[in-house]
Amino acid sequence: MPTSRGRDVGLYPCERGTLAVRCLNRRRLRSYRESRNGNGVMTNLSIAAVSGIPDVQAGTDLAKAIVQALKDNNLQLKHHDVLVVAQKIVSKSEGRFVNLNDVKPGEQALALAARCRKDPRLVQVILDQSNRVVRCAPDILIVEHKLGLVMANAGIDKSNIGVFPDAQMVLLLPEHPDRSAQQLRCELQKLVQQDLGIIINDSFGRPWRLGTVGVAIGAAGIDCTDDRRGEVDMFGRILETTVVGRADEIASAASLVMGQGSERIPVVLVRGLGPSQNVSPALSMVRKSAEDLFR
Amino acid sequence: MPTSRGRDVGLYPCERGTLAVRCLNRRRLRSYRESRNGNGVMTNLSIAAVSGIPDVQAGTDLAKAIVQALKDNNLQLKHHDVLVVAQKIVSKSEGRFVNLNDVKPGEQALALAARCRKDPRLVQVILDQSNRVVRCAPDILIVEHKLGLVMANAGIDKSNIGVFPDAQMVLLLPEHPDRSAQQLRCELQKLVQQDLGIIINDSFGRPWRLGTVGVAIGAAGIDCTDDRRGEVDMFGRILETTVVGRADEIASAASLVMGQGSERIPVVLVRGLGPSQNVSPALSMVRKSAEDLFR
């Protein structure tokens, strides 16, 4: 997957031959120049809720459901639109459910559960998804997920996942969120014949700051980071250290309209970002421990 | 400052008697109901660059400059619009410059500067603005700012601050960013007779994740956090732990159009968030060390 600065956007193999993407590289460059205001930045964004997505279940065709909902919302996709999709519906469509009734907690899970006052079976599932425990305290269990993401409860959720009378279901993250994003992008592009970006977002708590914010855990067709090093400021001074976490900013922007509760807005359309130049996967935004000087 | 859930929005004393805000509490409640889609969330946001702000200097009247730029951009402010303003122009208007030529580094600054390879005078200014050093390594100095914010170089910046032939200027954060936001809000509201929200944003690096994202360091007239605890999900399950870092999500969304280099877009208009319900200052989002289980 091309990530180095200066290389043109790589198209995923599955896109080859589809009508919409044949001339994309050339079109991207042209429309990149047109869409920016001469100073390398977009000037306007619109962020629209895509409501009316039906309850997603294992096997639901997300691309079809999204296209139908866009139609119902009178929204027509354009080149370089970015769809931000809630992790929850991606996980559900991929059947990432675990029935706690089928889980037998081990010793470590039992000990941790006593400390964090959570269901030992849930703690076992969290451990199964994690590399290590970062923090355990009453009501709190923060781990490093196997994907490298540091998050509460390994991103495992009990809300908005459905009604299961004979089971106690919880929902895991997608197994490979970048792959999920890539697949959804391919399917959507086939349906709408437009060059799209996809972000799968989730809400993360943070060190030092209260409140969760939207974070990109999966992405396709997107510059996840925007490396501004080497550019000049408005007085000609060279920027030394600015790498922008662009995909996370988009994920946060979308979270503002997505909501957390009963809103049923798991998809948000972000328009105006312009074409991507140096596509990278969302998991490339995870800092390596050795390079993490912020903790 | 009222922050508890359920209380109506408090208006700052300076607003009393202005035409626009006399009936705001009642209007806020009505338009809150109207603006939300029945499920407690806004459905559309627009994020517009306010270009053409002239070079800001110590003493520049920011409110007037912003109103003029809005006119030049054919943007008319409406109730509940949120203006996100770059920390840099707030600091500049407040004259928060320090000339490194006037700084004599002490022993601690000299020792740290050797480790992080920065100008010892700059390191002295960083230390003067900080409670403690979080991390020091080649090219990196992360501190806890006196305001509680954990950030690189105490937020002190050398880019985009101007040309000073006989001085080596750096720019500090505003002394009280929430107060700056509040003052700007009052002045703008007097000029445009609309109920506004103000966020002062800055770019922060993060533990565990690469890339900087916009963060709210000052705010006025805004729900900085959105406490969803006690609400129900779409299957009737009560949300247990969801407090959303709303102001930071807005700050990040605005950063997408604000840019970092020569774009000259230090002000962004965010429309569609709806009225605020439980106004709180941005610094209330700083986690107390003892409660910070993420680090």
PDB file of N, CA and C in Angstrom, chain B residues 105-162:
ATOM      1  N   PRO B 105      18.744  31.757  29.775  1.00  0.00           N
ATOM      2  CA  PRO B 105      18.360  30.421  30.247  1.00  0.00           C
ATOM      3  C   PRO B 105      19.056  30.046  31.551  1.00  0.00           C
ATOM      4  N   GLY B 106      18.307  29.403  32.439  1.00  0.00           N
ATOM      5  CA  GLY B 106      18.869  28.910  33.689  1.00  0.00           C
ATOM      6  C   GLY B 106      19.463  27.518  33.523  1.00  0.00           C
ATOM      7  N   GLU B 107      19.879  26.966  34.641  1.00  0.00           N
ATOM      8  CA  GLU B 107      20.575  25.659  34.592  1.00  0.00           C
ATOM      9  C   GLU B 107      19.698  24.542  34.039  1.00  0.00           C
ATOM     10  N   GLN B 108      18.442  24.486  34.537  1.00  0.00           N
ATOM     11  CA  GLN B 108      17.555  23.411  34.082  1.00  0.00           C
ATOM     12  C   GLN B 108      17.303  23.524  32.579  1.00  0.00           C
ATOM     13  N   ALA B 109      17.115  24.761  32.114  1.00  0.00           N
ATOM     14  CA  ALA B 109      16.879  24.978  30.687  1.00  0.00           C
ATOM     15  C   ALA B 109      18.092  24.544  29.867  1.00  0.00           C
ATOM     16  N   LEU B 110      19.278  24.873  30.342  1.00  0.00           N
ATOM     17  CA  LEU B 110      20.494  24.486  29.615  1.00  0.00           C
ATOM     18  C   LEU B 110      20.623  22.970  29.527  1.00  0.00           C
ATOM     19  N   ALA B 111      20.328  22.297  30.639  1.00  0.00           N
ATOM     20  CA  ALA B 111      20.447  20.831  30.661  1.00  0.00           C
ATOM     21  C   ALA B 111      19.417  20.188  29.737  1.00  0.00           C
ATOM     22  N   LEU B 112      18.169  20.668  29.825  1.00  0.00           N
ATOM     23  CA  LEU B 112      17.113  20.121  28.960  1.00  0.00           C
ATOM     24  C   LEU B 112      17.403  20.417  27.490  1.00  0.00           C
ATOM     25  N   ALA B 113      17.863  21.635  27.214  1.00  0.00           N
ATOM     26  CA  ALA B 113      18.117  22.041  25.829  1.00  0.00           C
ATOM     27  C   ALA B 113      19.167  21.141  25.184  1.00  0.00           C
ATOM     28  N   ALA B 114      20.141  20.722  25.974  1.00  0.00           N
ATOM     29  CA  ALA B 114      21.158  19.824  25.441  1.00  0.00           C
ATOM     30  C   ALA B 114      20.528  18.487  25.052  1.00  0.00           C
ATOM     31  N   ARG B 115      19.570  18.047  25.863  1.00  0.00           N
ATOM     32  CA  ARG B 115      18.930  16.756  25.581  1.00  0.00           C
ATOM     33  C   ARG B 115      17.959  16.841  24.403  1.00  0.00           C
ATOM     34  N   CYS B 116      17.207  17.934  24.323  1.00  0.00           N
ATOM     35  CA  CYS B 116      16.188  18.003  23.254  1.00  0.00           C
ATOM     36  C   CYS B 116      16.684  18.800  22.046  1.00  0.00           C
ATOM     37  N   ARG B 117      17.916  19.275  22.110  1.00  0.00           N
ATOM     38  CA  ARG B 117      18.545  19.972  20.983  1.00  0.00           C
ATOM     39  C   ARG B 117      17.758  21.205  20.540  1.00  0.00           C
ATOM     40  N   LYS B 118      17.194  21.912  21.512  1.00  0.00           N
ATOM     41  CA  LYS B 118      16.472  23.145  21.201  1.00  0.00           C
ATOM     42  C   LYS B 118      17.249  24.331  21.756  1.00  0.00           C
ATOM     43  N   ASP B 119      16.893  25.523  21.298  1.00  0.00           N
ATOM     44  CA  ASP B 119      17.471  26.766  21.785  1.00  0.00           C
ATOM     45  C   ASP B 119      17.232  26.870  23.294  1.00  0.00           C
ATOM     46  N   PRO B 120      18.309  26.967  24.097  1.00  0.00           N
ATOM     47  CA  PRO B 120      18.134  27.018  25.563  1.00  0.00           C
ATOM     48  C   PRO B 120      17.220  28.155  26.010  1.00  0.00           C
ATOM     49  N   ARG B 121      17.214  29.254  25.255  1.00  0.00           N
ATOM     50  CA  ARG B 121      16.333  30.369  25.614  1.00  0.00           C
ATOM     51  C   ARG B 121      14.871  29.984  25.396  1.00  0.00           C
ATOM     52  N   LEU B 122      14.613  29.250  24.282  1.00  0.00           N
ATOM     53  CA  LEU B 122      13.252  28.757  24.047  1.00  0.00           C
ATOM     54  C   LEU B 122      12.845  27.790  25.163  1.00  0.00           C
ATOM     55  N   VAL B 123      13.768  26.911  25.530  1.00  0.00           N
ATOM     56  CA  VAL B 123      13.465  25.940  26.590  1.00  0.00           C
ATOM     57  C   VAL B 123      13.144  26.671  27.899  1.00  0.00           C
ATOM     58  N   GLN B 124      13.868  27.772  28.164  1.00  0.00           N
ATOM     59  CA  GLN B 124      13.579  28.555  29.372  1.00  0.00           C
ATOM     60  C   GLN B 124      12.144  29.101  29.332  1.00  0.00           C
ATOM     61  N   VAL B 125      11.738  29.613  28.160  1.00  0.00           N
ATOM     62  CA  VAL B 125      10.376  30.157  28.037  1.00  0.00           C
ATOM     63  C   VAL B 125       9.349  29.034  28.213  1.00  0.00           C
ATOM     64  N   ILE B 126       9.648  27.862  27.633  1.00  0.00           N
ATOM     65  CA  ILE B 126       8.753  26.710  27.790  1.00  0.00           C
ATOM     66  C   ILE B 126       8.613  26.357  29.269  1.00  0.00           C
ATOM     67  N   LEU B 127       9.744  26.309  29.973  1.00  0.00           N
ATOM     68  CA  LEU B 127       9.699  25.976  31.405  1.00  0.00           C
ATOM     69  C   LEU B 127       8.906  27.014  32.194  1.00  0.00           C
ATOM     70  N   ASP B 128       9.077  28.283  31.821  1.00  0.00           N
ATOM     71  CA  ASP B 128       8.357  29.358  32.518  1.00  0.00           C
ATOM     72  C   ASP B 128       6.838  29.197  32.384  1.00  0.00           C
ATOM     73  N   GLN B 129       6.406  28.549  31.315  1.00  0.00           N
ATOM     74  CA  GLN B 129       4.969  28.390  31.048  1.00  0.00           C
ATOM     75  C   GLN B 129       4.409  27.064  31.580  1.00  0.00           C
ATOM     76  N   SER B 130       5.250  26.276  32.255  1.00  0.00           N
ATOM     77  CA  SER B 130       4.867  24.880  32.520  1.00  0.00           C
ATOM     78  C   SER B 130       4.875  24.521  33.994  1.00  0.00           C
ATOM     79  N   ASN B 131       4.067  23.520  34.321  1.00  0.00           N
ATOM     80  CA  ASN B 131       4.106  22.926  35.657  1.00  0.00           C
ATOM     81  C   ASN B 131       5.214  21.896  35.786  1.00  0.00           C
ATOM     82  N   ARG B 132       5.395  21.086  34.709  1.00  0.00           N
ATOM     83  CA  ARG B 132       6.379  20.013  34.784  1.00  0.00           C
ATOM     84  C   ARG B 132       6.721  19.527  33.379  1.00  0.00           C
ATOM     85  N   VAL B 133       7.869  18.874  33.296  1.00  0.00           N
ATOM     86  CA  VAL B 133       8.287  18.269  32.029  1.00  0.00           C
ATOM     87  C   VAL B 133       7.742  16.839  31.985  1.00  0.00           C
ATOM     88  N   VAL B 134       7.019  16.525  30.920  1.00  0.00           N
ATOM     89  CA  VAL B 134       6.472  15.175  30.760  1.00  0.00           C
ATOM     90  C   VAL B 134       7.486  14.270  30.063  1.00  0.00           C
ATOM     91  N   ARG B 135       8.114  14.784  28.999  1.00  0.00           N
ATOM     92  CA  ARG B 135       9.085  13.980  28.262  1.00  0.00           C
ATOM     93  C   ARG B 135      10.075  14.893  27.556  1.00  0.00           C
ATOM     94  N   CYS B 136      11.326  14.489  27.574  1.00  0.00           N
ATOM     95  CA  CYS B 136      12.369  15.230  26.865  1.00  0.00           C
ATOM     96  C   CYS B 136      13.217  14.234  26.090  1.00  0.00           C
ATOM     97  N   ALA B 137      13.346  14.470  24.802  1.00  0.00           N
ATOM     98  CA  ALA B 137      14.148  13.591  23.936  1.00  0.00           C
ATOM     99  C   ALA B 137      14.594  14.444  22.754  1.00  0.00           C
ATOM    100  N   PRO B 138      15.529  13.935  21.928  1.00  0.00           N
ATOM    101  CA  PRO B 138      15.982  14.744  20.789  1.00  0.00           C
ATOM    102  C   PRO B 138      14.810  15.297  19.976  1.00  0.00           C
ATOM    103  N   ASP B 139      14.775  16.608  19.823  1.00  0.00           N
ATOM    104  CA  ASP B 139      13.755  17.346  19.062  1.00  0.00           C
ATOM    105  C   ASP B 139      12.378  17.379  19.716  1.00  0.00           C
ATOM    106  N   ILE B 140      12.250  16.834  20.904  1.00  0.00           N
ATOM    107  CA  ILE B 140      10.932  16.741  21.541  1.00  0.00           C
ATOM    108  C   ILE B 140      10.987  17.204  22.991  1.00  0.00           C
ATOM    109  N   LEU B 141      10.086  18.113  23.337  1.00  0.00           N
ATOM    110  CA  LEU B 141       9.948  18.540  24.724  1.00  0.00           C
ATOM    111  C   LEU B 141       8.451  18.670  25.021  1.00  0.00           C
ATOM    112  N   ILE B 142       7.941  17.713  25.767  1.00  0.00           N
ATOM    113  CA  ILE B 142       6.518  17.701  26.090  1.00  0.00           C
ATOM    114  C   ILE B 142       6.371  18.077  27.559  1.00  0.00           C
ATOM    115  N   VAL B 143       5.498  19.050  27.797  1.00  0.00           N
ATOM    116  CA  VAL B 143       5.329  19.543  29.170  1.00  0.00           C
ATOM    117  C   VAL B 143       3.850  19.599  29.527  1.00  0.00           C
ATOM    118  N   GLU B 144       3.600  19.725  30.832  1.00  0.00           N
ATOM    119  CA  GLU B 144       2.257  20.104  31.264  1.00  0.00           C
ATOM    120  C   GLU B 144       2.261  21.614  31.427  1.00  0.00           C
ATOM    121  N   HIS B 145       1.501  22.277  30.579  1.00  0.00           N
ATOM    122  CA  HIS B 145       1.385  23.737  30.632  1.00  0.00           C
ATOM    123  C   HIS B 145       0.729  24.144  31.952  1.00  0.00           C
ATOM    124  N   LYS B 146       0.997  25.372  32.387  1.00  0.00           N
ATOM    125  CA  LYS B 146       0.364  25.860  33.613  1.00  0.00           C
ATOM    126  C   LYS B 146      -1.162  25.763  33.572  1.00  0.00           C
ATOM    127  N   LEU B 147      -1.725  25.790  32.362  1.00  0.00           N
ATOM    128  CA  LEU B 147      -3.174  25.653  32.223  1.00  0.00           C
ATOM    129  C   LEU B 147      -3.636  24.207  32.419  1.00  0.00           C
ATOM    130  N   GLY B 148      -2.691  23.270  32.539  1.00  0.00           N
ATOM    131  CA  GLY B 148      -3.038  21.859  32.693  1.00  0.00           C
ATOM    132  C   GLY B 148      -2.910  21.070  31.402  1.00  0.00           C
ATOM    133  N   LEU B 149      -2.793  21.770  30.289  1.00  0.00           N
ATOM    134  CA  LEU B 149      -2.707  21.119  28.985  1.00  0.00           C
ATOM    135  C   LEU B 149      -1.363  20.426  28.814  1.00  0.00           C
ATOM    136  N   VAL B 150      -1.386  19.159  28.428  1.00  0.00           N
ATOM    137  CA  VAL B 150      -0.140  18.445  28.144  1.00  0.00           C
ATOM    138  C   VAL B 150       0.145  18.570  26.663  1.00  0.00           C
ATOM    139  N   MET B 151       1.248  19.184  26.315  1.00  0.00           N
ATOM    140  CA  MET B 151       1.498  19.515  24.911  1.00  0.00           C
ATOM    141  C   MET B 151       2.986  19.730  24.635  1.00  0.00           C
ATOM    142  N   ALA B 152       3.339  19.637  23.362  1.00  0.00           N
ATOM    143  CA  ALA B 152       4.725  19.866  22.962  1.00  0.00           C
ATOM    144  C   ALA B 152       5.051  21.355  23.124  1.00  0.00           C
ATOM    145  N   ASN B 153       6.222  21.655  23.651  1.00  0.00           N
ATOM    146  CA  ASN B 153       6.767  23.025  23.713  1.00  0.00           C
ATOM    147  C   ASN B 153       5.845  24.032  24.403  1.00  0.00           C
ATOM    148  N   ALA B 154       4.975  23.553  25.284  1.00  0.00           N
ATOM    149  CA  ALA B 154       4.019  24.441  25.982  1.00  0.00           C
ATOM    150  C   ALA B 154       3.196  25.257  24.991  1.00  0.00           C
ATOM    151  N   GLY B 155       3.020  24.719  23.789  1.00  0.00           N
ATOM    152  CA  GLY B 155       2.209  25.411  22.788  1.00  0.00           C
ATOM    153  C   GLY B 155       2.895  26.637  22.201  1.00  0.00           C
ATOM    154  N   ILE B 156       4.167  26.782  22.506  1.00  0.00           N
ATOM    155  CA  ILE B 156       4.896  27.965  22.018  1.00  0.00           C
ATOM    156  C   ILE B 156       5.327  27.739  20.581  1.00  0.00           C
ATOM    157  N   ASP B 157       5.123  28.764  19.780  1.00  0.00           N
ATOM    158  CA  ASP B 157       5.229  28.579  18.341  1.00  0.00           C
ATOM    159  C   ASP B 157       6.144  29.637  17.733  1.00  0.00           C
ATOM    160  N   LYS B 158       6.781  29.229  16.617  1.00  0.00           N
ATOM    161  CA  LYS B 158       7.616  30.172  15.887  1.00  0.00           C
ATOM    162  C   LYS B 158       7.080  30.434  14.488  1.00  0.00           C
ATOM    163  N   SER B 159       6.136  29.595  14.013  1.00  0.00           N
ATOM    164  CA  SER B 159       5.667  29.757  12.637  1.00  0.00           C
ATOM    165  C   SER B 159       4.493  30.728  12.585  1.00  0.00           C
ATOM    166  N   ASN B 160       4.353  31.385  11.462  1.00  0.00           N
ATOM    167  CA  ASN B 160       3.224  32.288  11.216  1.00  0.00           C
ATOM    168  C   ASN B 160       3.050  33.377  12.261  1.00  0.00           C
ATOM    169  N   ILE B 161       4.125  33.832  12.874  1.00  0.00           N
ATOM    170  CA  ILE B 161       3.919  34.888  13.867  1.00  0.00           C
ATOM    171  C   ILE B 161       4.371  36.264  13.385  1.00  0.00           C
ATOM    172  N   GLY B 162       5.069  36.310  12.250  1.00  0.00           N
ATOM    173  CA  GLY B 162       5.413  37.619  11.703  1.00  0.00           C
ATOM    174  C   GLY B 162       6.900  37.752  11.437  1.00  0.00           C
TER     175      GLY B 162
END
